[in-house]
mmCIF file of C-alpha atoms and ligand atoms in Angstrom:
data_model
loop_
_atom_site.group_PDB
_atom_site.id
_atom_site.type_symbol
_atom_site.label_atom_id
_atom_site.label_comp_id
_atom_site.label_asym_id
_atom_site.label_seq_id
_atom_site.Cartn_x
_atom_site.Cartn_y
_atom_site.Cartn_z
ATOM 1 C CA UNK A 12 0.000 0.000 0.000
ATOM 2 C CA UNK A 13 2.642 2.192 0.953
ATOM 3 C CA UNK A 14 4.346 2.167 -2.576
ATOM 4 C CA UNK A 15 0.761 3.698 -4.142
ATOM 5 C CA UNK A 16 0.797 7.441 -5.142
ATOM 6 C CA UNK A 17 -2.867 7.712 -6.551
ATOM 7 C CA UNK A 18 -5.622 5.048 -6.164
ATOM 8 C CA UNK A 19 -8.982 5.296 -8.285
ATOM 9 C CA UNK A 20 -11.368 3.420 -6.949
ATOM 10 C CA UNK A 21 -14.556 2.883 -8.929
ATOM 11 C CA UNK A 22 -15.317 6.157 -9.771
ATOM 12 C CA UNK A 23 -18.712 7.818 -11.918
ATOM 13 C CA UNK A 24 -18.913 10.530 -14.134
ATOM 14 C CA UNK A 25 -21.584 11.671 -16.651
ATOM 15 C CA UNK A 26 -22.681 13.861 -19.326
ATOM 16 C CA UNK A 27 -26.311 14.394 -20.002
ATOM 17 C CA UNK A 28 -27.281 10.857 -18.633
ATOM 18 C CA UNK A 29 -23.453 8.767 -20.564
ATOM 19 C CA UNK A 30 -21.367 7.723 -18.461
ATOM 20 C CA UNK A 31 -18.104 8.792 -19.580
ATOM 21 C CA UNK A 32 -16.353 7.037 -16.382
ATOM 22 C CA UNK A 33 -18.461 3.874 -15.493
ATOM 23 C CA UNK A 34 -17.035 2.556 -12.855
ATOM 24 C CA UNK A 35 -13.127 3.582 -13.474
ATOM 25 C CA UNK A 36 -10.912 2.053 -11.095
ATOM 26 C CA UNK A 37 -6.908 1.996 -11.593
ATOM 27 C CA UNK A 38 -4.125 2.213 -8.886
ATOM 28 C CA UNK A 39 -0.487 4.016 -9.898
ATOM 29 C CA UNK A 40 3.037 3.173 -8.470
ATOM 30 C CA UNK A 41 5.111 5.637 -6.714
ATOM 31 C CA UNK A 42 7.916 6.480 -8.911
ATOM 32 C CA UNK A 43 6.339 5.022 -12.201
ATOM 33 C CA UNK A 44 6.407 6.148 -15.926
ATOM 34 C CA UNK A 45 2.585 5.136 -16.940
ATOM 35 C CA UNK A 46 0.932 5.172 -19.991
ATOM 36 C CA UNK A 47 -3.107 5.554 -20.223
ATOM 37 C CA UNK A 48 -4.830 4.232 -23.699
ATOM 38 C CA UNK A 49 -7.819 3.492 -25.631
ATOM 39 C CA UNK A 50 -10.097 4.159 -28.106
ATOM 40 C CA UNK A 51 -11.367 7.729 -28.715
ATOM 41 C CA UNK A 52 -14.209 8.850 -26.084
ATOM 42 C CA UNK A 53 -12.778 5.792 -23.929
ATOM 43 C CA UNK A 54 -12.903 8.587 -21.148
ATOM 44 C CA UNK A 55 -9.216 8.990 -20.387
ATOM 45 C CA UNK A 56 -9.508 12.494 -20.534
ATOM 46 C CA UNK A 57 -12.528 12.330 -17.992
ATOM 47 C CA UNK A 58 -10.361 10.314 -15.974
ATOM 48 C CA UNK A 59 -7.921 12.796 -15.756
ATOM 49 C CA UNK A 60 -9.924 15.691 -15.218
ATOM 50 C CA UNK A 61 -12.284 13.895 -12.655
ATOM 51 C CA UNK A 62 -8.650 13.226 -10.894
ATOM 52 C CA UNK A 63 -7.368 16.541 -10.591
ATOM 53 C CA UNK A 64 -10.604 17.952 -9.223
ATOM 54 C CA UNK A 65 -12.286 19.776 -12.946
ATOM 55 C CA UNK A 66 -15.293 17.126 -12.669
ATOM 56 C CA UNK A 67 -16.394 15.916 -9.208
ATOM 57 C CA UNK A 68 -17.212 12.628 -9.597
ATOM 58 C CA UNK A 69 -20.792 11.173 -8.995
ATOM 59 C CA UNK A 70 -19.733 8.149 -7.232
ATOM 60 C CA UNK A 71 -16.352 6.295 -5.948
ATOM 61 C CA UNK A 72 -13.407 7.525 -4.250
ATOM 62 C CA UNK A 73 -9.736 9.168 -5.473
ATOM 63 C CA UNK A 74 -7.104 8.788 -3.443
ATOM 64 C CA UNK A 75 -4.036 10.458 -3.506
ATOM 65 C CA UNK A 76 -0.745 9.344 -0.846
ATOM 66 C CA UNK A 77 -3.554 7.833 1.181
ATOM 67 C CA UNK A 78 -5.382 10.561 1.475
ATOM 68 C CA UNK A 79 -8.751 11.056 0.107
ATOM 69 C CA UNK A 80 -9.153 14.044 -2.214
ATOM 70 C CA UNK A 81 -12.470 12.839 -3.608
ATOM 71 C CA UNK A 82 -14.567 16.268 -4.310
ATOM 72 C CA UNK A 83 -11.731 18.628 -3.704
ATOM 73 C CA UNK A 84 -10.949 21.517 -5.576
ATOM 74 C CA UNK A 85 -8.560 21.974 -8.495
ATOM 75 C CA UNK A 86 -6.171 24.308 -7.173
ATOM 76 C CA UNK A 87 -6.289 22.236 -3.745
ATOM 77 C CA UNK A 88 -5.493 19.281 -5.287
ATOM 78 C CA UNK A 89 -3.023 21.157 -7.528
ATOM 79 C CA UNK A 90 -0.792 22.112 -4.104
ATOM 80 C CA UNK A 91 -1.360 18.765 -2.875
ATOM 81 C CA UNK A 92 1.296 17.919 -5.785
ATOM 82 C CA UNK A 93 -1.093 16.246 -8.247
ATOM 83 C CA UNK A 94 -1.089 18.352 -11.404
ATOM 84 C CA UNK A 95 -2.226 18.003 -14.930
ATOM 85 C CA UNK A 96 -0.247 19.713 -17.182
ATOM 86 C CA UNK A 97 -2.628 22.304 -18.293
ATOM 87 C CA UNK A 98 -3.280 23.684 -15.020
ATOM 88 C CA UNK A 99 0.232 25.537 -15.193
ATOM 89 C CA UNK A 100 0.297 28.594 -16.193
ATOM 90 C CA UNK A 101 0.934 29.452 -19.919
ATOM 91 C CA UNK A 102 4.581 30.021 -20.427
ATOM 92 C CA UNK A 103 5.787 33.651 -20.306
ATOM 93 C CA UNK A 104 6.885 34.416 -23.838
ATOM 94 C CA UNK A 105 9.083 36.918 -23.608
ATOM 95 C CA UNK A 106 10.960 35.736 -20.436
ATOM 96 C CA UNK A 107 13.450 33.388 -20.467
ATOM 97 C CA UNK A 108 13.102 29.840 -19.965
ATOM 98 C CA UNK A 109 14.803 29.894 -16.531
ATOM 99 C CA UNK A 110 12.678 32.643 -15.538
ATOM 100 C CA UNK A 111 9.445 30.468 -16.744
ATOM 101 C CA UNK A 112 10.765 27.992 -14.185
ATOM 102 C CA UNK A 113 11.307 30.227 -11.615
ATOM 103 C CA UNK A 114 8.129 32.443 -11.292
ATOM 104 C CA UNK A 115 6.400 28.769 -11.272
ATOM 105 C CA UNK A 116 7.920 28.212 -8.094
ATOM 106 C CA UNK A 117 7.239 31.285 -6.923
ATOM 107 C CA UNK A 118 3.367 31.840 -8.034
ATOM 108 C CA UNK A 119 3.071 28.789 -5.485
ATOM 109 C CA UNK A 120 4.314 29.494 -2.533
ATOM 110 C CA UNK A 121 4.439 33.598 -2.659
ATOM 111 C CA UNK A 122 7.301 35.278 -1.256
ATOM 112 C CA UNK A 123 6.419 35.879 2.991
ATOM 113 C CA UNK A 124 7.180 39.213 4.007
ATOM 114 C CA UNK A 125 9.907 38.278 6.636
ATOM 115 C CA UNK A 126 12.121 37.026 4.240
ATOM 116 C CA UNK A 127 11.925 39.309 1.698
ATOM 117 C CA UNK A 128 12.950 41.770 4.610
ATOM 118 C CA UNK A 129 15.197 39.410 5.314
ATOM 119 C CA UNK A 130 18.147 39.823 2.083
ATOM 120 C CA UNK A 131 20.492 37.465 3.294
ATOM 121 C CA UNK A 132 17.788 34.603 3.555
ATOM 122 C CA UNK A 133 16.464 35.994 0.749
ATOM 123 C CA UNK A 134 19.593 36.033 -1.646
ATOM 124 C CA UNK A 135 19.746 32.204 -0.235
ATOM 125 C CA UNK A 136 16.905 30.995 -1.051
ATOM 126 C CA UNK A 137 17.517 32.687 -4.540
ATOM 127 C CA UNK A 138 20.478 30.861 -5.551
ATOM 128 C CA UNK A 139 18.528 27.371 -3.998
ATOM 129 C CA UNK A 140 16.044 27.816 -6.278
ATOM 130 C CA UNK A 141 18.062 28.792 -9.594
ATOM 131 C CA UNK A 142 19.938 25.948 -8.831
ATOM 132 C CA UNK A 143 17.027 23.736 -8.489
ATOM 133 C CA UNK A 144 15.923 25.394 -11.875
ATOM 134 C CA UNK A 145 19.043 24.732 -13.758
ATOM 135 C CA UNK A 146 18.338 21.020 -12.520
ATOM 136 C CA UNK A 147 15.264 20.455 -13.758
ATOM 137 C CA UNK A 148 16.541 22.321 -17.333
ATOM 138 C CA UNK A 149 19.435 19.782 -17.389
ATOM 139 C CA UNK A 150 17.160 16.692 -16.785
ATOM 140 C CA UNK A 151 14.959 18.146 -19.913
ATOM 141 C CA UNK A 152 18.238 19.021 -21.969
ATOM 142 C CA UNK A 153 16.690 22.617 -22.293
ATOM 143 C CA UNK A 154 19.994 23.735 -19.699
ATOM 144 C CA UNK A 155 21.948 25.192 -22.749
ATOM 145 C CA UNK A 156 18.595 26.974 -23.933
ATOM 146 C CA UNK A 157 18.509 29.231 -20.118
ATOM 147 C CA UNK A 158 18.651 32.691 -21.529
ATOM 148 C CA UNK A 159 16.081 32.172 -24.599
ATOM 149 C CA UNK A 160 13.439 33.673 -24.823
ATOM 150 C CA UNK A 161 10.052 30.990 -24.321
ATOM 151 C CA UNK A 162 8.691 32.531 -27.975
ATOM 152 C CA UNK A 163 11.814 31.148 -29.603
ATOM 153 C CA UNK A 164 11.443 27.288 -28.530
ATOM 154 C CA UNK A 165 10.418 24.829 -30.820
ATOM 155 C CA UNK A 166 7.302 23.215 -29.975
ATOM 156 C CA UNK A 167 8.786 20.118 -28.512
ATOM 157 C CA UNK A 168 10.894 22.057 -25.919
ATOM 158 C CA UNK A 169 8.130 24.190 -24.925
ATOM 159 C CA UNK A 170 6.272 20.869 -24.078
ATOM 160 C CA UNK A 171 9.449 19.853 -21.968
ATOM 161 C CA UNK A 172 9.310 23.465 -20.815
ATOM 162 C CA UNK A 173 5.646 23.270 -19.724
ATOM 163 C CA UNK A 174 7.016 19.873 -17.822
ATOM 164 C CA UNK A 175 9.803 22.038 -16.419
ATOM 165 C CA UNK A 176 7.548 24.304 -15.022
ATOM 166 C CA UNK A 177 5.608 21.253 -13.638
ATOM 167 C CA UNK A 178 8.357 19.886 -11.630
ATOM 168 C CA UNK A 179 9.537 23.455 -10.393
ATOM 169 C CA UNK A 180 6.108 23.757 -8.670
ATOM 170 C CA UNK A 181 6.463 20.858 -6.440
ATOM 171 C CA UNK A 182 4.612 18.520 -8.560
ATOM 172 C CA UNK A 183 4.698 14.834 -7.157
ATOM 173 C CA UNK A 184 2.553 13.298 -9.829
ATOM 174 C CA UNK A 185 2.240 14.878 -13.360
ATOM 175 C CA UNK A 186 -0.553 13.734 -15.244
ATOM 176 C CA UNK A 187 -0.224 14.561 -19.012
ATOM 177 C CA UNK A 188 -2.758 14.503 -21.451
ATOM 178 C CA UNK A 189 -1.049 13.814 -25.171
ATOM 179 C CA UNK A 190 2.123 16.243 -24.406
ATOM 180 C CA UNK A 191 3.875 15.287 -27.506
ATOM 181 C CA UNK A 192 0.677 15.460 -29.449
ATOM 182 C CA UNK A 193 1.405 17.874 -32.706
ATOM 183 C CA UNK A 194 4.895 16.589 -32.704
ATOM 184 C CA UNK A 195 6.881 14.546 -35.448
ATOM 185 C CA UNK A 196 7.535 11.239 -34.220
ATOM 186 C CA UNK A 197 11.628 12.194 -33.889
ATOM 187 C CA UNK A 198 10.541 14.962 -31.712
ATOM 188 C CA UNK A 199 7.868 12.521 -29.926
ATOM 189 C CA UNK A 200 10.784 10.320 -29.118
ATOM 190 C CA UNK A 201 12.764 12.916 -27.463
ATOM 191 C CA UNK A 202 9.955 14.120 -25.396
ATOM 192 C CA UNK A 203 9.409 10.612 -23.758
ATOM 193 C CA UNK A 204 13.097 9.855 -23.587
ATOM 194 C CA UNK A 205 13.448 13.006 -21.357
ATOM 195 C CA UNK A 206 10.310 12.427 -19.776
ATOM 196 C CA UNK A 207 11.229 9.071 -18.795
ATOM 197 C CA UNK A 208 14.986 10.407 -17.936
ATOM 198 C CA UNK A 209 13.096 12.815 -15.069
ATOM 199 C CA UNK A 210 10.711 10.575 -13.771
ATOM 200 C CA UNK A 211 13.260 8.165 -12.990
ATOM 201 C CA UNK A 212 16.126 10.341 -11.768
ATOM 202 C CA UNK A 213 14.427 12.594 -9.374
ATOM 203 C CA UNK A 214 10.804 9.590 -8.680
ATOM 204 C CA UNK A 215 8.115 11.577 -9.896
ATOM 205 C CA UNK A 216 5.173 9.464 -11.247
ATOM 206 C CA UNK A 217 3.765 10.128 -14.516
ATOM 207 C CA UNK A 218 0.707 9.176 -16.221
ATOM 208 C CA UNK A 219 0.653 10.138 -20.475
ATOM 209 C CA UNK A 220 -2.581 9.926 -22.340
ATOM 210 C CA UNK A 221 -0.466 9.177 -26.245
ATOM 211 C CA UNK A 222 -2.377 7.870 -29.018
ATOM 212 C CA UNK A 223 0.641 6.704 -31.040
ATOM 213 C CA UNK A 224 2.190 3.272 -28.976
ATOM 214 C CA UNK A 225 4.599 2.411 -31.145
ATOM 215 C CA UNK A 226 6.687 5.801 -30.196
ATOM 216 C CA UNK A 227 5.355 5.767 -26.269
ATOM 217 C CA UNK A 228 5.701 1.916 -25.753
ATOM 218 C CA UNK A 229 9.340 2.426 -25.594
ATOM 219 C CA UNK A 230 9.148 4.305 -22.488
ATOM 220 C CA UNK A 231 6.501 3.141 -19.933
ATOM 221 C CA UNK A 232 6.708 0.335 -16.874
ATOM 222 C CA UNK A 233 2.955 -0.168 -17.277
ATOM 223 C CA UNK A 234 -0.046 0.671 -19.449
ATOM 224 C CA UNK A 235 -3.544 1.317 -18.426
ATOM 225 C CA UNK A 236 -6.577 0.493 -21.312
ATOM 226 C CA UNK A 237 -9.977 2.044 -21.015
ATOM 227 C CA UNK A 238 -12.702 1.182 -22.760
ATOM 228 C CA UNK A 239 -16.211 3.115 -22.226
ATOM 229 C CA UNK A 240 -15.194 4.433 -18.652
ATOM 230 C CA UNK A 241 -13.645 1.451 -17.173
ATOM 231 C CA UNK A 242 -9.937 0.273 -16.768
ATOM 232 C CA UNK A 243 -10.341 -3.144 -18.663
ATOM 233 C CA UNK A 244 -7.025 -4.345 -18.816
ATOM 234 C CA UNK A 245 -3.151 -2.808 -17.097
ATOM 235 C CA UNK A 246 0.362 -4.590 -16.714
ATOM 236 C CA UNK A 247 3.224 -4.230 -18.884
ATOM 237 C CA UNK A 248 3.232 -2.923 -22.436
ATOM 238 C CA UNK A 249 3.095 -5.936 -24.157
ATOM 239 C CA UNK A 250 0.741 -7.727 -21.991
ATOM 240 C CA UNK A 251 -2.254 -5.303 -22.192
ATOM 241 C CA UNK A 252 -1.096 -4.562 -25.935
ATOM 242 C CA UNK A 253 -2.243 -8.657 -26.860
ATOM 243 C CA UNK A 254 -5.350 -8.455 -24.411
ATOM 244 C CA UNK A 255 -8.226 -9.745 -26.498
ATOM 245 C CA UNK A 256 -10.463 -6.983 -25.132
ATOM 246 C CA UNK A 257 -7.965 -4.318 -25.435
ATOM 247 C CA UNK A 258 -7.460 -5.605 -29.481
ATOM 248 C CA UNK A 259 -11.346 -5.792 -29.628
ATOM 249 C CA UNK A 260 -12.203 -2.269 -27.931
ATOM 250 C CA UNK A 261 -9.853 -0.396 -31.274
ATOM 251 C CA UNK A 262 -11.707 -2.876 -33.526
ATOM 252 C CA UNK A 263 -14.641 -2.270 -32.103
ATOM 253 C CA UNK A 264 -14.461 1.318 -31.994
HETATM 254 N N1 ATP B 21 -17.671 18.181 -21.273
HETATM 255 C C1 ATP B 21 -18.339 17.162 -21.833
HETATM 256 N N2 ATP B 21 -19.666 17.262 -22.134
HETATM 257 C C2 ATP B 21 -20.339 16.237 -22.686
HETATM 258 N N3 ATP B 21 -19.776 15.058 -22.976
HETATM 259 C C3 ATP B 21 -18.483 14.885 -22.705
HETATM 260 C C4 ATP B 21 -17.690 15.930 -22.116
HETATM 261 N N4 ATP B 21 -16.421 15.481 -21.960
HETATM 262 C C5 ATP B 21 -16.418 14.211 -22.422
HETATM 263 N N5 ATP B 21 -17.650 13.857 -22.870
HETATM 264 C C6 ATP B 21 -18.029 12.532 -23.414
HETATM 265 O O1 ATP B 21 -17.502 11.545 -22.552
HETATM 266 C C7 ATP B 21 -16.937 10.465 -23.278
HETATM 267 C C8 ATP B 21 -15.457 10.312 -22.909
HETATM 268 O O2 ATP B 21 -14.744 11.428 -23.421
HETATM 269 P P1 ATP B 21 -13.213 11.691 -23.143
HETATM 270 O O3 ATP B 21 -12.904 13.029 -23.669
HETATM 271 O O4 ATP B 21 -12.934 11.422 -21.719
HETATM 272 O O5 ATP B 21 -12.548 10.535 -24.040
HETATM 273 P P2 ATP B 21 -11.014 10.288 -24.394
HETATM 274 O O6 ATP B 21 -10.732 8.866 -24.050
HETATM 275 O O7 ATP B 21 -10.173 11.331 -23.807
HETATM 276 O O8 ATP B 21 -11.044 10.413 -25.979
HETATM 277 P P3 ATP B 21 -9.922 10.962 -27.013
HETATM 278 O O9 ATP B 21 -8.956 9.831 -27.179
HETATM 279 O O10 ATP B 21 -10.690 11.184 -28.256
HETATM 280 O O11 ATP B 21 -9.312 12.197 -26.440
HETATM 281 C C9 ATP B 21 -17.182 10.762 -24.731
HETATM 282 O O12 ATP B 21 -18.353 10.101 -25.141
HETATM 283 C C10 ATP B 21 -17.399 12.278 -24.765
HETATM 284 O O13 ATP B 21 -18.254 12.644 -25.796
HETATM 285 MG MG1 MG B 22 -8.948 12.840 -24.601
#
């Protein structure tokens, strides 16, 4: 028990009388690279949002490091450390990319009055936290892009950007819906070799939503298939990739 970060258990959600989660259930690994499929409308985007507190869910139970965040708000689950990547802010265009990572950690937790009075505390905790930033931008292999401009990344390092920003915030669990959608599949690669390279160097536990498994197989420890709101298969790639009703769920549309 003690290993699980988030814990689904049987959870409702509908839209005008469909259920688009019917029953979802699903339990995640501290520390692991996940990947969430299925057919389109399968709900994984429900299941995502109903996680990070968008859609409360209508019945069943979310739990998060064993503790229940079933009904909670977005931004409350947000500082909890759960975090779907489009809750973060948009990126800052015309600062640079360390300064996109370091006003993320700083739109969380504010900057107290004492120690801004405070300059030598305050000059510490600077150089803490730019060094913290120029970890996270080596991790992503965006550390020799620090003094760009956001506007001037390509598309696939503003995704590892946005993931940047992510981790700077104090994210323990990033879940990301399609972040290397839009991308060509060299690009794609890149994206999930770096996302894999953070969540295993510094633990954080990911969850992807990517259509394309041939370029995200690669890179997960387990996959998760929904079919019309329910998990109905999980285990390792290649497992839940032969599953007769995982196969018959894409045939079946
Ligand atoms: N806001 C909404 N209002 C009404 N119906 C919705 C809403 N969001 C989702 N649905 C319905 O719920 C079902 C699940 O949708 P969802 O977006 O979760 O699927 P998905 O697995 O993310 O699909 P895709 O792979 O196409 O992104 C679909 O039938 C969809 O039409
Ligand atoms: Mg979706």
């Amino acid at each position: 028990m003690e290993n699980i970060m988030l814990d689904v258990r049987d959870v409702y959600k509908s839209f005008g009388g469909l259920y688009a989660l019917n029953g979802a259930s699903l339990r995640v690994k501290k520390g692991s690279l996940s990947l969430l499929i299925g057919p389109n409308g399968s709900g994984k985007t429900t299941l995502i949002n109903t996680v990070t507190g968008v859609y409360k869910p209508e019945a069943g139970k979310i739990i998060f490091e064993g503790r229940d965040i079933t009904g909670l708000k977005p931004h409350v689950i947000y500082k909890l450390g759960l975090v779907r990547t489009w809750q973060i802010p948009q990126p800052f265009y015309s600062m640079t990319v360390l300064e996109n990572l370091l006003v993320s950690e700083k739109s969380k937790k504010g900057d107290g009055l004492l120690s801004a009075l405070l300059r030598s505390r305050w000059i510490d905790r600077e150089m803490e936290l730019t060094q913290k930033a120029f970890d996270i931008l080596k991790l992503l292999k965006l550390d020799h892009l620090w003094d760009r401009r956001a506007s001037e990344l390509s598309g696939g390092q503003m995704k590892l950007l946005e993931t940047g920003r992510a981790l700077m915030s104090g994210a323990k669990m990033i879940l990301m819906d399609e972040p290397a959608a839009g991308l060509n599949p060299v690009l794609a690669h890149e994206v999930f070799s770096h996302l894999r390279n953070v969540c295993k160097s510094i633990g954080i536990t990911l969850m992807i939503v990517e259509h394309r498994l041939d370029i995200a197989i690669p890179y997960v420890d387990h996959v998760y298939a929904m079919h019309l709101g329910k998990v109905i298969a999980e285990g390792e790639p290649q497992e839940v990739l032969t599953n007769s009703l995982v196969v018959e769920s894409y045939l079946g549309g």
